């Protein structure tokens, strides 16, 4: 017993010294049916690591499935048998005689295999109660025109598991659209579960092409048994036409292209500072969302434009790809006038009529009127004139009253003169005493008051900043600018010119973008207040020498 165990250990230790001596390739079915999966096994009599057969030559004639690897070691009566096997699923699409080439592993070469493939009957799939249908939205497309390839798998038995390959086409991109759909259909009085997949086909070169149909392999349940089933989809022939030589601009092949716009508010007359939202929608049939060109908003002097959100989407409707681009812009009129937004033209190639077409948005005229909320300087000036003229009537009344007293009293003239002089001297004495007592305090208090005569208060701006209310802050800033510059139109721009501070210009631009577009921009309200306080302080210093001279 000990001796036998020793022999076993000796044999196991000698195993790495052995080398593979034989490589074999075999198939589990021969002949096979077109569209039917079969198994190719490649075996070597040794444990092989880091080496495997090259199956790329099979792609020319076969549909090649995944490769699995298995290893086995048997010891029988002191005899050790080792084996490494690679298993590959294969399928042919058409009948005929084929040759599976030789393979090489670990310095060994297998023998090629002659394979006979028989024609599959038309009703073979239906007899197996499983079949595939394929269809194409159009068998004639232009280069980069989008088509829809549809695959339907019909199942009359309970499906345990299975795999459906992806269709293929040279010089084209095939992308599955969304998730597969499941439904039920009646075919020749039999109820089928239908699994539908849609693929987006985008050819890149012109010429005649074939979309190779997909293949299905799986297992179904039948009378307590598991049966292997397979099905093959029909190939689709496709003609790809080149881009016309006379076409200019970005290539946009489509059956239909449309440009549309919406305005809010939908009125051609607006006030200065009233934001306008313009939404442009581009819809195209038979192209992907990535192929839609960018729509640019023309620059208009006097109206600022802020780009808003932009969205691109596509979907499948009635077997056609429909793509749409929606772009929004915020327009802010700066000064009164009449403005014309030029028309927007977009060239595209009409694949139905085989000619160049033009999608157009017509020009639009907008009238901008002065803002009704602006403070009118004329009203302020008229109030000042009224206040200035007010004392004049009072003086006249006093004079006439004095004259009437003189007439009624009939007092001598010299006595009146003496009384008036005494009264004047008494008033002068009182005023002199009061003036000497409060002249210092008056000078100190009058200086800031005088400097603030022409400087409006920033309290409302500070209150709006504390509440972080951008809209109220902007309105108060507009009122402040009107008081500073005495301009109803373009007051904020005039305030920028007066202050002449690049940081203030940047902060105001950020505030306007925050108000009139959906972009996430930050605006520092307190920074604007600090710049205006600094501006007022500089203005006050420039007035101080004049105030001192007034009190000297």
Short mmCIF file of C-alpha atoms in Angstrom, two decimals, residues 21-281:
data_model
loop_
_atom_site.label_atom_id
_atom_site.label_comp_id
_atom_site.label_asym_id
_atom_site.label_seq_id
_atom_site.Cartn_x
_atom_site.Cartn_y
_atom_site.Cartn_z
CA UNK A 21 0.94 14.78 -28.01
CA UNK A 22 -2.40 15.13 -29.79
CA UNK A 23 -4.81 17.94 -30.82
CA UNK A 24 -8.26 17.04 -32.18
CA UNK A 25 -11.17 19.09 -33.57
CA UNK A 26 -14.71 17.70 -33.87
CA UNK A 27 -18.34 18.81 -34.30
CA UNK A 28 -21.43 17.38 -32.58
CA UNK A 29 -23.53 17.48 -35.80
CA UNK A 30 -22.63 16.77 -39.44
CA UNK A 31 -24.55 17.55 -41.61
CA UNK A 32 -26.37 20.53 -40.08
CA UNK A 33 -29.17 22.81 -41.21
CA UNK A 34 -28.67 26.38 -42.31
CA UNK A 35 -29.49 28.64 -39.40
CA UNK A 36 -28.92 25.83 -36.90
CA UNK A 37 -26.32 26.11 -34.13
CA UNK A 38 -23.82 23.30 -33.60
CA UNK A 39 -20.81 22.82 -31.32
CA UNK A 40 -17.16 22.76 -32.35
CA UNK A 41 -14.84 21.09 -29.79
CA UNK A 42 -11.04 21.49 -29.87
CA UNK A 43 -9.26 19.10 -27.44
CA UNK A 44 -5.63 18.58 -26.43
CA UNK A 45 -4.32 15.75 -24.20
CA UNK A 46 -2.69 17.99 -21.63
CA UNK A 47 -3.39 20.85 -19.25
CA UNK A 48 -2.74 24.02 -21.24
CA UNK A 49 -2.55 27.45 -19.63
CA UNK A 50 -2.00 30.78 -21.39
CA UNK A 51 -2.55 29.32 -24.87
CA UNK A 52 -5.75 28.89 -26.91
CA UNK A 53 -6.73 28.26 -30.53
CA UNK A 54 -7.28 31.19 -32.88
CA UNK A 55 -10.88 31.05 -34.14
CA UNK A 56 -10.86 34.31 -36.14
CA UNK A 57 -10.75 32.36 -39.45
CA UNK A 58 -14.25 31.05 -38.68
CA UNK A 59 -15.79 34.54 -38.99
CA UNK A 60 -15.63 34.34 -42.77
CA UNK A 61 -18.25 31.57 -43.12
CA UNK A 62 -19.83 31.15 -39.69
CA UNK A 63 -21.64 33.02 -36.97
CA UNK A 64 -19.28 32.53 -34.03
CA UNK A 65 -20.66 32.41 -30.52
CA UNK A 66 -18.82 32.55 -27.19
CA UNK A 67 -15.97 30.14 -26.41
CA UNK A 68 -15.92 28.08 -23.20
CA UNK A 69 -12.91 26.30 -21.64
CA UNK A 70 -12.87 23.08 -19.60
CA UNK A 71 -10.06 20.91 -18.14
CA UNK A 72 -10.19 17.31 -16.90
CA UNK A 73 -7.71 14.86 -15.27
CA UNK A 74 -8.43 11.10 -14.88
CA UNK A 75 -6.28 8.50 -13.05
CA UNK A 76 -7.28 4.89 -13.83
CA UNK A 77 -5.10 1.97 -12.65
CA UNK A 78 -2.09 4.22 -12.40
CA UNK A 79 -2.72 5.71 -15.85
CA UNK A 80 -3.17 9.49 -15.91
CA UNK A 81 -5.29 11.09 -18.64
CA UNK A 82 -5.50 14.86 -18.93
CA UNK A 83 -7.55 16.86 -21.37
CA UNK A 84 -8.21 20.56 -22.16
CA UNK A 85 -11.20 21.38 -24.36
CA UNK A 86 -12.35 24.60 -26.02
CA UNK A 87 -16.02 24.62 -27.12
CA UNK A 88 -17.31 27.12 -29.70
CA UNK A 89 -20.90 27.62 -30.89
CA UNK A 90 -21.16 27.98 -34.67
CA UNK A 91 -23.90 28.56 -37.21
CA UNK A 92 -24.07 28.96 -41.00
CA UNK A 93 -26.62 31.16 -42.74
CA UNK A 94 -26.75 29.38 -46.11
CA UNK A 95 -26.53 25.80 -47.33
CA UNK A 96 -23.42 24.35 -48.97
CA UNK A 97 -20.14 22.55 -48.27
CA UNK A 98 -17.81 24.21 -45.79
CA UNK A 99 -14.39 23.50 -44.34
CA UNK A 100 -13.51 24.16 -40.73
CA UNK A 101 -9.80 25.02 -40.83
CA UNK A 102 -7.03 23.43 -38.79
CA UNK A 103 -6.08 24.88 -35.40
CA UNK A 104 -2.74 25.08 -33.58
CA UNK A 105 -2.19 24.83 -29.80
CA UNK A 106 1.02 24.06 -27.85
CA UNK A 107 2.91 23.28 -31.05
CA UNK A 108 0.28 20.77 -32.25
CA UNK A 109 -2.05 21.10 -35.26
CA UNK A 110 -5.50 19.56 -35.76
CA UNK A 111 -7.01 18.23 -38.96
CA UNK A 112 -9.53 20.34 -40.93
CA UNK A 113 -13.18 19.24 -40.89
CA UNK A 114 -15.46 18.91 -43.93
CA UNK A 115 -18.93 20.17 -43.03
CA UNK A 116 -22.13 19.76 -45.05
CA UNK A 117 -24.93 22.31 -44.51
CA UNK A 118 -28.41 21.43 -45.77
CA UNK A 119 -31.07 23.94 -46.82
CA UNK A 120 -33.57 24.91 -44.16
CA UNK A 121 -37.19 24.54 -45.22
CA UNK A 122 -39.37 27.65 -45.36
CA UNK A 123 -41.69 26.38 -42.61
CA UNK A 124 -38.97 24.83 -40.48
CA UNK A 125 -39.07 27.65 -37.94
CA UNK A 126 -42.84 27.53 -37.69
CA UNK A 127 -42.74 23.78 -37.25
CA UNK A 128 -40.40 24.35 -34.32
CA UNK A 129 -42.84 26.99 -33.09
CA UNK A 130 -40.17 29.68 -33.08
CA UNK A 131 -39.15 32.03 -35.92
CA UNK A 132 -37.67 35.48 -36.64
CA UNK A 133 -38.92 38.32 -38.84
CA UNK A 134 -36.85 41.33 -39.93
CA UNK A 135 -37.88 44.56 -41.68
CA UNK A 136 -36.32 47.86 -42.72
CA UNK A 137 -37.99 51.29 -42.79
CA UNK A 138 -36.51 51.93 -46.24
CA UNK A 139 -34.31 49.85 -48.55
CA UNK A 140 -32.78 53.01 -50.03
CA UNK A 141 -30.95 55.53 -47.85
CA UNK A 142 -28.46 58.35 -48.28
CA UNK A 143 -25.11 58.40 -46.54
CA UNK A 144 -25.67 59.23 -42.82
CA UNK A 145 -29.44 59.07 -43.23
CA UNK A 146 -30.99 57.19 -40.32
CA UNK A 147 -33.06 54.07 -40.94
CA UNK A 148 -34.84 51.75 -38.52
CA UNK A 149 -34.19 47.99 -38.64
CA UNK A 150 -36.78 45.92 -36.74
CA UNK A 151 -36.36 42.36 -35.44
CA UNK A 152 -39.31 40.31 -34.14
CA UNK A 153 -38.86 36.96 -32.38
CA UNK A 154 -42.00 34.78 -32.29
CA UNK A 155 -42.28 32.15 -29.51
CA UNK A 156 -45.11 29.66 -29.14
CA UNK A 157 -43.45 27.67 -26.32
CA UNK A 158 -42.34 28.65 -22.84
CA UNK A 159 -38.83 30.06 -23.15
CA UNK A 160 -36.32 28.95 -20.50
CA UNK A 161 -33.32 30.90 -21.74
CA UNK A 162 -31.83 32.12 -24.98
CA UNK A 163 -29.65 34.63 -26.78
CA UNK A 164 -30.36 36.83 -29.79
CA UNK A 165 -27.36 38.08 -31.76
CA UNK A 166 -27.02 41.64 -33.03
CA UNK A 167 -27.51 42.28 -36.77
CA UNK A 168 -24.45 43.47 -38.64
CA UNK A 169 -23.64 45.58 -41.69
CA UNK A 170 -20.36 46.77 -43.16
CA UNK A 171 -19.57 50.52 -43.14
CA UNK A 172 -22.53 51.30 -40.91
CA UNK A 173 -23.40 51.88 -37.27
CA UNK A 174 -26.21 49.79 -35.78
CA UNK A 175 -27.45 50.89 -32.37
CA UNK A 176 -30.35 49.43 -30.43
CA UNK A 177 -33.10 51.95 -29.74
CA UNK A 178 -34.35 51.74 -26.17
CA UNK A 179 -35.34 48.44 -24.56
CA UNK A 180 -36.96 45.46 -26.22
CA UNK A 181 -40.77 45.26 -26.18
CA UNK A 182 -43.00 42.28 -25.52
CA UNK A 183 -46.49 41.71 -26.93
CA UNK A 184 -48.74 38.92 -28.18
CA UNK A 185 -49.89 38.18 -31.74
CA UNK A 186 -52.08 35.56 -33.45
CA UNK A 187 -50.42 33.93 -36.50
CA UNK A 188 -52.44 31.31 -38.41
CA UNK A 189 -54.67 30.82 -35.39
CA UNK A 190 -51.74 30.29 -32.99
CA UNK A 191 -50.84 32.67 -30.15
CA UNK A 192 -47.21 33.84 -30.03
CA UNK A 193 -45.17 35.86 -27.59
CA UNK A 194 -43.43 38.50 -29.73
CA UNK A 195 -40.17 40.11 -28.60
CA UNK A 196 -39.38 43.23 -30.67
CA UNK A 197 -36.07 45.07 -30.95
CA UNK A 198 -35.42 48.18 -33.03
CA UNK A 199 -31.99 49.22 -34.31
CA UNK A 200 -30.85 52.57 -35.67
CA UNK A 201 -28.94 52.12 -38.96
CA UNK A 202 -26.54 54.89 -40.03
CA UNK A 203 -24.59 54.06 -43.23
CA UNK A 204 -21.26 55.81 -43.67
CA UNK A 205 -20.41 54.93 -47.29
CA UNK A 206 -22.37 54.63 -50.51
CA UNK A 207 -22.92 51.35 -52.35
CA UNK A 208 -24.92 48.11 -52.16
CA UNK A 209 -24.92 46.50 -48.70
CA UNK A 210 -26.56 43.63 -46.83
CA UNK A 211 -27.76 43.64 -43.25
CA UNK A 212 -27.08 40.14 -41.96
CA UNK A 213 -30.10 38.90 -40.03
CA UNK A 214 -29.73 38.02 -36.35
CA UNK A 215 -29.62 34.47 -35.02
CA UNK A 216 -31.42 33.08 -31.99
CA UNK A 217 -30.59 30.05 -29.89
CA UNK A 218 -32.31 28.99 -26.70
CA UNK A 219 -34.15 26.33 -24.75
CA UNK A 220 -37.90 25.84 -24.45
CA UNK A 221 -40.05 23.66 -22.20
CA UNK A 222 -42.12 20.96 -23.92
CA UNK A 223 -43.89 18.14 -22.06
CA UNK A 224 -41.49 18.15 -19.12
CA UNK A 225 -38.56 18.19 -21.51
CA UNK A 226 -36.09 20.90 -22.39
CA UNK A 227 -35.54 21.33 -26.11
CA UNK A 228 -32.83 23.35 -27.83
CA UNK A 229 -34.24 25.63 -30.50
CA UNK A 230 -32.73 28.09 -32.98
CA UNK A 231 -33.93 30.58 -35.58
CA UNK A 232 -32.33 32.78 -38.21
CA UNK A 233 -33.57 36.16 -39.44
CA UNK A 234 -33.69 37.05 -43.14
CA UNK A 235 -31.01 39.30 -44.64
CA UNK A 236 -32.02 42.74 -45.88
CA UNK A 237 -30.56 44.29 -49.03
CA UNK A 238 -29.85 48.00 -48.83
CA UNK A 239 -28.79 50.67 -51.35
CA UNK A 240 -26.80 53.61 -49.95
CA UNK A 241 -26.73 56.74 -52.14
CA UNK A 242 -23.87 59.30 -51.97
CA UNK A 243 -24.04 62.95 -50.90
CA UNK A 244 -24.90 65.15 -53.94
CA UNK A 245 -21.90 67.06 -55.24
CA UNK A 246 -23.79 70.39 -55.39
CA UNK A 247 -24.83 70.34 -51.71
CA UNK A 248 -23.31 73.10 -49.54
CA UNK A 249 -23.17 73.34 -45.74
CA UNK A 250 -23.75 70.77 -43.01
CA UNK A 251 -25.18 67.56 -44.49
CA UNK A 252 -28.76 67.04 -43.25
CA UNK A 253 -30.64 64.34 -45.21
CA UNK A 254 -34.28 64.14 -44.18
CA UNK A 255 -37.84 63.61 -45.36
CA UNK A 256 -39.04 66.69 -43.46
CA UNK A 257 -37.36 69.58 -41.58
CA UNK A 258 -39.31 72.30 -39.78
CA UNK A 259 -38.37 75.45 -37.84
CA UNK A 260 -40.79 76.95 -35.33
CA UNK A 261 -40.57 79.67 -32.66
CA UNK A 262 -42.51 80.87 -29.61
CA UNK A 263 -42.40 84.29 -27.89
CA UNK A 264 -43.26 85.21 -24.30
CA UNK A 265 -44.85 87.69 -24.09
CA UNK A 266 -46.39 87.25 -27.54
CA UNK A 267 -46.44 90.98 -28.29
CA UNK A 268 -44.40 93.01 -30.76
CA UNK A 269 -44.37 96.07 -28.46
CA UNK A 270 -42.50 95.90 -25.14
CA UNK A 271 -41.02 98.33 -22.62
CA UNK A 272 -37.33 98.91 -21.94
CA UNK A 273 -36.03 96.31 -19.51
CA UNK A 274 -38.89 93.85 -20.09
CA UNK A 275 -37.40 90.37 -20.65
CA UNK A 276 -38.50 88.42 -23.73
CA UNK A 277 -38.15 84.63 -24.01
CA UNK A 278 -37.64 83.31 -27.55
CA UNK A 279 -37.84 79.52 -28.01
CA UNK A 280 -36.74 78.02 -31.35
CA UNK A 281 -37.64 74.38 -32.15
#
